[in-house]
mmCIF file of C-alpha atoms in Angstrom:
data_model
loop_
_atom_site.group_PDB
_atom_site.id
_atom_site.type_symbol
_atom_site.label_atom_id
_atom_site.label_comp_id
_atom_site.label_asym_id
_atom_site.label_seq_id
_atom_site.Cartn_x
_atom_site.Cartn_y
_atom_site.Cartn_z
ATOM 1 C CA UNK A 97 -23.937 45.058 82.733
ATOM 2 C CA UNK A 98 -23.276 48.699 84.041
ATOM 3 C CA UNK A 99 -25.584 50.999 84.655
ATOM 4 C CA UNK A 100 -24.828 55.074 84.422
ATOM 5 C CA UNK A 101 -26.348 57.745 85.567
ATOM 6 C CA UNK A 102 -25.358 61.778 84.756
ATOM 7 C CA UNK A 103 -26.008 64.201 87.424
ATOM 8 C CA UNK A 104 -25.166 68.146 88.236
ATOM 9 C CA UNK A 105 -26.595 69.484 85.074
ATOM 10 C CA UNK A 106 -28.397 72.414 85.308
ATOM 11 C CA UNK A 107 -28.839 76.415 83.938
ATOM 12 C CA UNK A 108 -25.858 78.992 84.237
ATOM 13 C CA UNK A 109 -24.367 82.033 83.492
ATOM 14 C CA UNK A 110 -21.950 82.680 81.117
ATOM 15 C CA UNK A 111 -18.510 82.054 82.695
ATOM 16 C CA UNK A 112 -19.874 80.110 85.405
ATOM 17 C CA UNK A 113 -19.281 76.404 86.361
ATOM 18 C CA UNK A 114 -20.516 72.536 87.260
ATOM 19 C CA UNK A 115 -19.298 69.683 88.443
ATOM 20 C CA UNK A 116 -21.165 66.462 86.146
ATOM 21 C CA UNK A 117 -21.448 63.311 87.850
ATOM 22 C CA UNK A 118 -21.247 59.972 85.932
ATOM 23 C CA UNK A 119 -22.148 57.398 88.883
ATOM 24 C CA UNK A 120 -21.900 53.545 87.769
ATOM 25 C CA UNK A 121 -23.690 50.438 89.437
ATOM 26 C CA UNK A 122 -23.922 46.945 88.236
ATOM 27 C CA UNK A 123 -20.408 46.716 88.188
ATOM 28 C CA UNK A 124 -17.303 48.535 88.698
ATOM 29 C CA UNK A 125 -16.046 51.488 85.971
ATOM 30 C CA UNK A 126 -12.385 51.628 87.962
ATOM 31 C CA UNK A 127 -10.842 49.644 85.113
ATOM 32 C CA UNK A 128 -13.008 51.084 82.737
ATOM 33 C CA UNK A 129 -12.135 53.949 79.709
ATOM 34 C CA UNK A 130 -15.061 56.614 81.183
ATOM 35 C CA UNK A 131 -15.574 59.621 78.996
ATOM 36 C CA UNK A 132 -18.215 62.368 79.048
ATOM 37 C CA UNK A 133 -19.798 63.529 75.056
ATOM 38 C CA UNK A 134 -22.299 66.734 74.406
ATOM 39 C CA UNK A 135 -24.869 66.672 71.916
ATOM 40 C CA UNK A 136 -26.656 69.811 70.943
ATOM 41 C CA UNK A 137 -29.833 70.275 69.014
ATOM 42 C CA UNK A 138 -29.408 69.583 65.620
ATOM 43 C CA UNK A 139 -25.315 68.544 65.925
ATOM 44 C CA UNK A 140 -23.859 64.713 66.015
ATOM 45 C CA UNK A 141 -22.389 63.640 69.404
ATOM 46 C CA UNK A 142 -19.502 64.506 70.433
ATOM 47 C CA UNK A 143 -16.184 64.231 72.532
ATOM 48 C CA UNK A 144 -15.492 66.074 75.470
ATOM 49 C CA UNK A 145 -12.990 64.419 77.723
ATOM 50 C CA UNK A 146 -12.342 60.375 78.922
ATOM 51 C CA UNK A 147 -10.281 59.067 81.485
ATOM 52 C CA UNK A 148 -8.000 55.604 80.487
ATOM 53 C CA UNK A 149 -8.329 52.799 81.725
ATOM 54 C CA UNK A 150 -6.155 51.308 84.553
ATOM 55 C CA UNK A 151 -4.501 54.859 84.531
ATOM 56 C CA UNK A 152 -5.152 58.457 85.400
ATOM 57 C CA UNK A 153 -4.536 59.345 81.775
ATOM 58 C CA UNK A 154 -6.551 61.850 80.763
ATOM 59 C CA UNK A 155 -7.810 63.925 77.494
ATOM 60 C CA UNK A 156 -9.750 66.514 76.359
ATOM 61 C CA UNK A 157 -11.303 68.070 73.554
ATOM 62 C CA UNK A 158 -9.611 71.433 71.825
ATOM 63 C CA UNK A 159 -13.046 72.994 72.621
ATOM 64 C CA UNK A 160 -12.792 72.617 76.389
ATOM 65 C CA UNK A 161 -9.312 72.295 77.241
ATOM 66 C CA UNK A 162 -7.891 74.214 79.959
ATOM 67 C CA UNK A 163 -11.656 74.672 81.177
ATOM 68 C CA UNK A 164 -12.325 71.570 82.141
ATOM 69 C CA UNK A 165 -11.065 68.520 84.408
ATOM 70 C CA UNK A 166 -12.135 65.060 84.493
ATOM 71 C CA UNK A 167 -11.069 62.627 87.726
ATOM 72 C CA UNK A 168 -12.304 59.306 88.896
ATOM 73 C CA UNK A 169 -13.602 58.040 92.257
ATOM 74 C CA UNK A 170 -12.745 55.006 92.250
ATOM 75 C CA UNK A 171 -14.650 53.977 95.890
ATOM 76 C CA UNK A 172 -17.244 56.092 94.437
ATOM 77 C CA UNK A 173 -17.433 54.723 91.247
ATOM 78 C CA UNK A 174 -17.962 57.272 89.874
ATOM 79 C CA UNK A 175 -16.504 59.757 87.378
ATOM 80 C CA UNK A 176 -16.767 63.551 88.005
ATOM 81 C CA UNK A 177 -16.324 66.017 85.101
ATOM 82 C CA UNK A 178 -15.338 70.119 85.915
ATOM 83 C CA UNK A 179 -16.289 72.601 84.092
ATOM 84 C CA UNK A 180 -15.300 75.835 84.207
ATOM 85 C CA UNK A 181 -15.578 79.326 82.133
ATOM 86 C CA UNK A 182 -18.713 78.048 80.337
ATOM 87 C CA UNK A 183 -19.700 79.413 77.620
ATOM 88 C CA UNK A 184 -23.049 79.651 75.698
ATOM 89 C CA UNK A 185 -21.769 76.926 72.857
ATOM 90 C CA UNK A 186 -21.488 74.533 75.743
ATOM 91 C CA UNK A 187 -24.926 74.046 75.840
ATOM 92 C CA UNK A 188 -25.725 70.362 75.538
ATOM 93 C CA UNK A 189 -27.023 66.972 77.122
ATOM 94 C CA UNK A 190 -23.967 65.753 78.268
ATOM 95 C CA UNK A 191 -23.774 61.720 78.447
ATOM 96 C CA UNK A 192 -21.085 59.817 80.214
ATOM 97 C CA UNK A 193 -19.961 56.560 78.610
ATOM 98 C CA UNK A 194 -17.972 53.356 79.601
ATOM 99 C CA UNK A 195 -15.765 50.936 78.267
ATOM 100 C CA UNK A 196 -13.595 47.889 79.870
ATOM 101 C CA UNK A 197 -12.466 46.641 76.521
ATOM 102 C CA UNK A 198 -11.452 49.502 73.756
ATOM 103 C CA UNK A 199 -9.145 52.217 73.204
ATOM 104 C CA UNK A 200 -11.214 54.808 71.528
ATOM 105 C CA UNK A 201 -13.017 58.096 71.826
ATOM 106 C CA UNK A 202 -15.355 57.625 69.443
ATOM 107 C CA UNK A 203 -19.005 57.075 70.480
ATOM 108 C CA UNK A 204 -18.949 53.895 68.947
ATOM 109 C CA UNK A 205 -16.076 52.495 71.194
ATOM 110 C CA UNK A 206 -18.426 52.544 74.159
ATOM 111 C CA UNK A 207 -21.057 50.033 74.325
ATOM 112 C CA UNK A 208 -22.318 51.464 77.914
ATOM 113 C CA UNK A 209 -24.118 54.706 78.242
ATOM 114 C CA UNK A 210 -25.740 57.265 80.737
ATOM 115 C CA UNK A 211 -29.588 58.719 79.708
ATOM 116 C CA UNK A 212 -27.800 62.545 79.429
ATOM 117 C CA UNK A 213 -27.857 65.655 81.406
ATOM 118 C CA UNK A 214 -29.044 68.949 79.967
ATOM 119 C CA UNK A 215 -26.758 71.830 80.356
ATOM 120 C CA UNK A 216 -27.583 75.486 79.359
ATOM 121 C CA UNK A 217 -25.321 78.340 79.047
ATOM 122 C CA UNK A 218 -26.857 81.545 78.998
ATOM 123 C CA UNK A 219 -25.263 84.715 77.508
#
């Protein structure tokens, strides 16, 4: 069983950025699918980027693409997202999430997940 934990969160300025951590122990997330979801007040979880397994495949969600980066650690373990040019509708507890065995981005495809870090965009 792995165990996640988000870190980096914090309150900025429009336009500003952070650097998430998603930092893994228990086991390795190297061959893992690793992706980062936001969930605002009131709104259903969603996608923000992942990073494929066995590769350094990446993807990204419309909303965030172009402003944001996702890499792995590997001797780490530990999965980084960038975020850049933030804007106030990026506000959001940001979870990472990992899976060995599936191929999705939906939150349902990971069975291993992070307690959340709160970010807030001011205007």
């Amino acid at each position: 069983q792995v165990q996640l934990a988000e870190s980096g969160g914090g309150l900025v300025q429009a336009g500003g950025s952070l650097r998430l951590s998603c930092s893994a122990s228990g086991r390795t997330i190297s061959t893992d699918t690793v992706a980062w979801f936001r969930q605002a007040p009131g709104k259903e979880r969603e996608f923000v980027a992942a990073v494929r397994r066995f590769s350094t495949i990446t993807s990204a969600a419309e909303s965030v693409k172009g402003r944001s980066t996702i890499s792995r650690d590997s001797a780490k373990n530990t999965v980084y997202l960038q975020m850049n040019s933030l804007k106030p509708e990026d506000t959001a507890v940001y979870y990472c999430a990992a899976e060995h065995d599936g191929l999705g981005y939906q939150p349902s495809d990971f069975a291993s997940w992070g307690q959340g870090t709160q970010v807030t965009v001011s205007s």
